[in-house]
Short mmCIF file of C-alpha atoms in Angstrom, two decimals:
data_model
loop_
_atom_site.label_atom_id
_atom_site.label_comp_id
_atom_site.label_asym_id
_atom_site.label_seq_id
_atom_site.Cartn_x
_atom_site.Cartn_y
_atom_site.Cartn_z
CA UNK A 1 0.04 0.03 -0.04
CA UNK A 2 1.37 3.40 -1.01
CA UNK A 3 2.63 5.55 1.94
CA UNK A 4 0.55 8.80 1.65
CA UNK A 5 1.56 11.89 3.50
CA UNK A 6 -0.74 14.36 5.54
CA UNK A 7 -0.94 16.36 2.29
CA UNK A 8 -2.49 13.55 0.41
CA UNK A 9 -4.91 12.78 3.21
CA UNK A 10 -5.91 16.57 3.52
CA UNK A 11 -6.80 16.51 -0.22
CA UNK A 12 -8.97 13.33 0.05
CA UNK A 13 -10.61 14.54 3.28
CA UNK A 14 -11.53 17.83 1.76
CA UNK A 15 -13.16 16.21 -1.16
CA UNK A 16 -15.07 13.77 1.02
CA UNK A 17 -16.36 16.65 3.27
CA UNK A 18 -17.18 19.33 0.72
CA UNK A 19 -18.16 16.96 -2.12
CA UNK A 20 -17.32 17.40 -5.76
CA UNK A 21 -15.18 20.72 -6.57
CA UNK A 22 -14.90 22.67 -9.67
CA UNK A 23 -11.75 22.19 -11.42
CA UNK A 24 -10.30 25.75 -10.60
CA UNK A 25 -11.26 25.04 -6.92
CA UNK A 26 -9.70 21.56 -6.97
CA UNK A 27 -6.48 22.93 -8.54
CA UNK A 28 -6.29 25.73 -6.02
CA UNK A 29 -6.80 23.19 -3.19
CA UNK A 30 -4.15 20.88 -4.77
CA UNK A 31 -1.65 23.68 -4.90
CA UNK A 32 -2.19 24.47 -1.17
CA UNK A 33 -2.16 21.14 0.32
CA UNK A 34 0.63 19.61 -1.99
CA UNK A 35 2.93 22.53 -1.62
CA UNK A 36 3.28 22.58 -5.35
CA UNK A 37 3.40 25.87 -7.14
CA UNK A 38 0.62 26.92 -9.31
CA UNK A 39 1.26 25.78 -12.92
CA UNK A 40 2.66 22.33 -11.76
CA UNK A 41 3.36 20.22 -14.81
CA UNK A 42 0.77 17.68 -15.88
CA UNK A 43 2.85 14.62 -15.37
CA UNK A 44 3.54 15.67 -11.62
CA UNK A 45 -0.11 16.45 -11.23
CA UNK A 46 -1.03 13.05 -12.46
CA UNK A 47 1.52 11.18 -10.53
CA UNK A 48 0.17 12.73 -7.40
CA UNK A 49 -3.33 11.62 -8.23
CA UNK A 50 -2.28 8.09 -9.13
CA UNK A 51 -0.69 7.64 -5.78
CA UNK A 52 -3.97 8.79 -4.12
CA UNK A 53 -5.94 6.30 -6.31
CA UNK A 54 -3.54 3.35 -5.39
CA UNK A 55 -4.47 3.97 -1.86
CA UNK A 56 -8.19 4.51 -2.55
CA UNK A 57 -8.43 1.42 -4.46
CA UNK A 58 -7.99 -0.91 -1.46
CA UNK A 59 -11.33 0.44 -0.04
CA UNK A 60 -12.95 0.61 -3.57
CA UNK A 61 -12.98 4.37 -3.82
CA UNK A 62 -11.54 6.49 -6.60
CA UNK A 63 -10.75 10.08 -7.16
CA UNK A 64 -12.41 11.01 -10.56
CA UNK A 65 -12.92 13.94 -12.87
CA UNK A 66 -15.75 14.60 -15.30
CA UNK A 67 -17.70 17.40 -16.91
CA UNK A 68 -21.04 18.44 -15.89
CA UNK A 69 -23.18 18.14 -19.12
CA UNK A 70 -25.33 21.17 -18.21
CA UNK A 71 -22.60 23.84 -17.76
CA UNK A 72 -19.63 22.03 -19.39
CA UNK A 73 -17.41 22.66 -16.39
CA UNK A 74 -14.84 19.96 -15.06
CA UNK A 75 -15.48 18.71 -11.45
CA UNK A 76 -13.42 16.45 -9.31
CA UNK A 77 -14.71 14.11 -6.62
CA UNK A 78 -14.27 10.88 -4.70
CA UNK A 79 -16.68 8.16 -5.89
CA UNK A 80 -17.67 4.73 -4.48
CA UNK A 81 -16.78 1.91 -6.98
CA UNK A 82 -19.02 -0.57 -5.14
CA UNK A 83 -21.95 -1.46 -7.55
CA UNK A 84 -24.51 -1.85 -4.75
CA UNK A 85 -26.79 1.32 -4.74
CA UNK A 86 -27.28 1.12 -0.94
CA UNK A 87 -23.55 1.24 -0.43
CA UNK A 88 -23.28 4.37 -2.65
CA UNK A 89 -25.83 6.14 -0.73
CA UNK A 90 -24.76 5.00 2.76
CA UNK A 91 -27.41 5.02 5.37
CA UNK A 92 -29.11 8.46 4.73
CA UNK A 93 -31.59 7.35 2.02
CA UNK A 94 -34.11 4.67 2.47
CA UNK A 95 -34.67 1.81 -0.03
CA UNK A 96 -37.86 3.50 -1.43
CA UNK A 97 -35.91 6.79 -1.86
CA UNK A 98 -33.19 4.98 -3.68
CA UNK A 99 -35.82 3.27 -6.02
CA UNK A 100 -37.36 6.62 -6.59
CA UNK A 101 -34.03 8.22 -7.47
CA UNK A 102 -33.37 5.20 -9.81
CA UNK A 103 -36.68 5.83 -11.48
CA UNK A 104 -35.76 9.51 -12.12
CA UNK A 105 -32.35 8.90 -13.57
CA UNK A 106 -33.75 6.18 -15.86
CA UNK A 107 -36.49 8.62 -17.23
CA UNK A 108 -33.79 11.19 -17.77
CA UNK A 109 -31.16 8.95 -19.30
CA UNK A 110 -33.59 7.06 -21.55
CA UNK A 111 -35.10 10.28 -23.06
CA UNK A 112 -34.79 10.10 -26.81
CA UNK A 113 -34.53 13.83 -27.21
CA UNK A 114 -31.51 14.00 -24.92
CA UNK A 115 -32.95 16.97 -23.11
CA UNK A 116 -31.26 15.77 -19.87
CA UNK A 117 -34.24 16.62 -17.69
CA UNK A 118 -37.86 15.78 -16.85
CA UNK A 119 -40.55 18.01 -15.25
CA UNK A 120 -41.16 17.95 -11.56
CA UNK A 121 -44.71 16.77 -12.17
CA UNK A 122 -43.39 13.66 -14.18
CA UNK A 123 -40.95 12.87 -11.44
CA UNK A 124 -43.51 12.94 -8.74
CA UNK A 125 -45.81 10.58 -10.90
CA UNK A 126 -43.07 7.94 -11.12
CA UNK A 127 -44.49 4.70 -9.69
CA UNK A 128 -42.03 2.77 -7.62
CA UNK A 129 -43.86 -0.52 -8.08
CA UNK A 130 -42.97 -0.22 -11.82
CA UNK A 131 -39.21 -0.28 -11.03
CA UNK A 132 -37.48 -3.70 -11.93
CA UNK A 133 -36.66 -5.88 -8.95
CA UNK A 134 -39.30 -4.49 -6.77
CA UNK A 135 -42.01 -6.93 -5.43
CA UNK A 136 -42.25 -10.68 -5.43
CA UNK A 137 -44.45 -13.42 -6.76
CA UNK A 138 -47.15 -14.78 -4.40
CA UNK A 139 -48.14 -18.44 -4.31
CA UNK A 140 -51.06 -17.54 -6.46
CA UNK A 141 -48.83 -16.01 -9.04
CA UNK A 142 -49.68 -12.37 -8.46
CA UNK A 143 -47.03 -9.71 -7.92
CA UNK A 144 -46.80 -8.23 -4.32
CA UNK A 145 -45.19 -4.84 -3.73
CA UNK A 146 -43.87 -4.05 -0.24
CA UNK A 147 -45.89 -1.64 1.73
CA UNK A 148 -43.12 0.92 1.90
CA UNK A 149 -43.16 1.25 -1.82
CA UNK A 150 -47.00 1.23 -2.29
CA UNK A 151 -47.31 4.06 0.30
CA UNK A 152 -44.51 6.24 -0.79
CA UNK A 153 -46.48 9.42 -0.90
CA UNK A 154 -46.22 12.48 -3.13
CA UNK A 155 -45.02 14.55 -0.22
CA UNK A 156 -42.35 11.90 0.51
CA UNK A 157 -41.25 12.16 -3.08
CA UNK A 158 -41.17 15.89 -3.08
CA UNK A 159 -39.02 15.86 0.08
CA UNK A 160 -36.71 13.23 -1.46
CA UNK A 161 -36.25 15.46 -4.59
CA UNK A 162 -35.19 18.29 -2.33
CA UNK A 163 -32.72 16.20 -0.47
CA UNK A 164 -31.19 14.74 -3.69
CA UNK A 165 -30.81 18.26 -5.07
CA UNK A 166 -29.20 19.47 -1.81
CA UNK A 167 -26.83 16.57 -1.96
CA UNK A 168 -26.21 17.20 -5.72
CA UNK A 169 -27.44 13.82 -6.94
CA UNK A 170 -29.91 15.88 -8.84
CA UNK A 171 -30.13 19.51 -9.91
CA UNK A 172 -32.95 21.93 -10.28
CA UNK A 173 -33.43 23.50 -13.76
CA UNK A 174 -35.60 26.49 -14.74
CA UNK A 175 -39.26 25.93 -15.55
CA UNK A 176 -39.68 23.32 -12.78
CA UNK A 177 -37.58 20.70 -14.34
CA UNK A 178 -35.09 18.35 -12.84
CA UNK A 179 -31.80 17.09 -14.16
CA UNK A 180 -28.83 14.97 -12.91
CA UNK A 181 -26.53 16.45 -10.51
CA UNK A 182 -22.64 16.35 -10.66
CA UNK A 183 -22.46 13.37 -8.27
CA UNK A 184 -24.60 11.28 -10.60
CA UNK A 185 -22.26 12.14 -13.56
CA UNK A 186 -19.28 11.19 -11.35
CA UNK A 187 -20.68 7.95 -9.95
CA UNK A 188 -22.85 6.61 -12.82
CA UNK A 189 -20.37 6.29 -15.64
CA UNK A 190 -20.49 2.51 -15.64
CA UNK A 191 -24.38 2.59 -15.24
CA UNK A 192 -24.80 4.76 -18.20
CA UNK A 193 -22.80 2.14 -20.37
CA UNK A 194 -24.49 -0.75 -18.79
CA UNK A 195 -27.87 0.57 -19.78
CA UNK A 196 -26.92 1.57 -23.29
CA UNK A 197 -27.14 5.24 -22.99
CA UNK A 198 -26.05 6.67 -26.30
CA UNK A 199 -22.57 8.17 -26.09
CA UNK A 200 -21.36 11.57 -27.48
CA UNK A 201 -19.40 10.99 -30.74
CA UNK A 202 -16.60 13.40 -29.61
CA UNK A 203 -15.76 12.42 -25.98
CA UNK A 204 -17.48 9.03 -25.76
CA UNK A 205 -19.21 9.83 -22.59
CA UNK A 206 -22.91 9.24 -22.09
CA UNK A 207 -24.93 11.85 -23.92
CA UNK A 208 -27.46 12.56 -21.47
CA UNK A 209 -27.71 16.36 -22.20
CA UNK A 210 -26.82 16.49 -25.83
CA UNK A 211 -27.58 17.86 -29.26
CA UNK A 212 -29.01 15.47 -31.86
CA UNK A 213 -28.58 15.02 -35.57
CA UNK A 214 -31.58 16.43 -37.52
CA UNK A 215 -31.71 13.14 -39.52
CA UNK A 216 -34.24 11.08 -37.80
CA UNK A 217 -32.50 7.93 -38.91
CA UNK A 218 -29.21 8.92 -37.33
CA UNK A 219 -28.50 8.41 -33.62
CA UNK A 220 -25.68 10.89 -33.40
CA UNK A 221 -25.29 12.75 -30.16
CA UNK A 222 -22.84 15.59 -29.29
CA UNK A 223 -22.59 17.40 -26.15
CA UNK A 224 -22.91 21.24 -26.42
CA UNK A 225 -19.35 21.88 -25.30
CA UNK A 226 -18.02 19.16 -27.63
CA UNK A 227 -20.02 20.57 -30.38
CA UNK A 228 -18.41 24.00 -29.66
CA UNK A 229 -15.00 22.50 -29.73
CA UNK A 230 -15.55 20.63 -32.97
CA UNK A 231 -17.16 23.43 -34.92
CA UNK A 232 -14.77 26.18 -33.63
CA UNK A 233 -11.87 24.41 -35.39
CA UNK A 234 -10.73 26.07 -38.52
CA UNK A 235 -12.14 24.55 -41.75
CA UNK A 236 -14.37 22.27 -39.78
CA UNK A 237 -17.51 21.21 -41.69
CA UNK A 238 -20.74 21.94 -39.87
CA UNK A 239 -22.16 18.49 -40.65
CA UNK A 240 -23.07 15.38 -38.66
CA UNK A 241 -19.86 13.24 -38.28
CA UNK A 242 -21.98 10.13 -38.93
CA UNK A 243 -24.42 10.66 -41.88
CA UNK A 244 -23.08 13.98 -43.26
CA UNK A 245 -26.45 15.88 -42.65
CA UNK A 246 -25.85 19.57 -42.34
CA UNK A 247 -25.92 20.50 -38.52
CA UNK A 248 -28.42 23.28 -37.76
CA UNK A 249 -26.87 26.70 -37.68
CA UNK A 250 -29.63 28.06 -35.61
CA UNK A 251 -29.54 28.64 -31.69
CA UNK A 252 -27.32 25.81 -30.94
CA UNK A 253 -24.45 26.82 -33.00
CA UNK A 254 -24.98 30.49 -32.54
CA UNK A 255 -24.85 29.93 -28.78
CA UNK A 256 -21.64 28.06 -29.23
CA UNK A 257 -20.13 30.84 -31.11
CA UNK A 258 -21.33 33.34 -28.31
CA UNK A 259 -19.76 31.21 -25.70
CA UNK A 260 -16.67 31.03 -27.66
CA UNK A 261 -16.42 34.72 -27.93
CA UNK A 262 -17.10 35.08 -24.11
CA UNK A 263 -14.13 32.70 -23.42
CA UNK A 264 -11.88 34.59 -25.60
CA UNK A 265 -12.78 37.84 -23.89
CA UNK A 266 -11.81 36.34 -20.52
CA UNK A 267 -8.38 35.55 -21.92
CA UNK A 268 -6.63 32.37 -21.05
CA UNK A 269 -6.64 31.85 -17.26
CA UNK A 270 -3.99 30.17 -15.34
CA UNK A 271 -4.55 26.49 -14.51
CA UNK A 272 -5.31 27.37 -10.97
CA UNK A 273 -7.20 30.58 -11.32
CA UNK A 274 -10.82 31.17 -12.52
CA UNK A 275 -11.28 33.81 -15.24
CA UNK A 276 -12.97 36.95 -14.34
CA UNK A 277 -15.74 38.27 -16.63
CA UNK A 278 -14.79 41.45 -18.65
CA UNK A 279 -17.05 44.40 -19.38
CA UNK A 280 -19.44 44.59 -22.34
CA UNK A 281 -17.28 47.21 -24.04
CA UNK A 282 -14.19 45.14 -23.77
CA UNK A 283 -16.00 42.05 -25.08
CA UNK A 284 -17.08 43.97 -28.26
CA UNK A 285 -13.43 45.31 -28.73
CA UNK A 286 -11.94 42.05 -28.41
CA UNK A 287 -14.27 40.25 -30.67
CA UNK A 288 -13.16 42.61 -33.51
CA UNK A 289 -9.75 41.01 -33.39
CA UNK A 290 -11.10 37.41 -32.98
CA UNK A 291 -9.80 36.29 -36.43
CA UNK A 292 -6.41 37.43 -35.64
CA UNK A 293 -6.23 35.25 -32.56
CA UNK A 294 -8.04 32.24 -33.77
CA UNK A 295 -5.10 30.12 -34.12
CA UNK A 296 -3.76 30.82 -30.55
CA UNK A 297 -7.25 30.45 -29.03
CA UNK A 298 -8.07 27.14 -30.94
CA UNK A 299 -4.89 25.61 -29.44
CA UNK A 300 -5.33 26.90 -25.73
CA UNK A 301 -9.02 27.19 -25.08
CA UNK A 302 -9.56 23.69 -24.02
CA UNK A 303 -6.30 23.08 -21.93
CA UNK A 304 -8.26 22.70 -18.52
CA UNK A 305 -9.92 19.62 -19.80
CA UNK A 306 -6.58 17.75 -20.11
CA UNK A 307 -6.33 16.80 -16.34
CA UNK A 308 -9.62 14.78 -16.80
CA UNK A 309 -7.85 12.67 -19.47
CA UNK A 310 -4.78 12.38 -17.34
CA UNK A 311 -6.84 11.23 -14.30
CA UNK A 312 -8.65 8.60 -16.34
CA UNK A 313 -5.33 7.18 -17.42
CA UNK A 314 -4.06 7.21 -13.88
CA UNK A 315 -7.26 5.40 -12.76
CA UNK A 316 -6.88 2.68 -15.27
CA UNK A 317 -3.27 2.20 -14.30
CA UNK A 318 -4.28 1.92 -10.64
CA UNK A 319 -6.96 -0.67 -11.51
CA UNK A 320 -4.52 -2.78 -13.58
CA UNK A 321 -2.02 -2.86 -10.71
CA UNK A 322 -4.52 -4.09 -8.08
#
């Protein structure tokens, strides 16, 4: 078992107590507890995380990074690799609450429009007795549902949703809709794959909240932030990578270009420092020289996503050495 210092322990304990952290928060924390200067090279960063994951592997935990599919930001957190759902939730949630949560994530993940959400009303109307594995066969051949599931009331469901949002398993979206929280994206990667949730063509992660090809016969899904990255490349064709259908140039792509302009306005922040928004006047001025900076921006804009790929490699290495 690797010999971890108090610095490693402090990093792990902070993630466990505070929950998933945004990339800039995690990098700032890493700089403080590791004693490494800001801008530490990626190999040193990866080696540090690899050492932590070797230790966590003995208790079936893992330090993992992923993107929130709603805001495109990278988060880091410690996740439980035990497949048992009760083990993931610990003792806080009851079995009916876990079944209710499972019904919500299934409804969101299996949505063919990849909207990444369901309405609060639809969530409250989920019937627990319809969940697989609930109930048993009586001697007469009829299915019996436990009392706790049959009497899980609307008010109990509503309270459970509030708790799941507070604990970041779910998130509240405008117009009374519910989406998946960052903890679900961190913990449910294998669940998404095991339940055949369509993946994004660019990053190969589950396309829970994604854009769809306009060809009804094509199953292509691309995350908004992946779409922005792909179409912002010079000379990139605005077509579906699978069937060649022209990708709609309406609100989705225009929003991607707007976001791209805002990122350029902010400049290229350091790895450990969040960018500060600039004024409207400065945004307009800097957009006027956008074409002159396109090469530089194209190369540097997505640098912050690299630690996630590095962390995945260190995780695989840790698993292979167990």
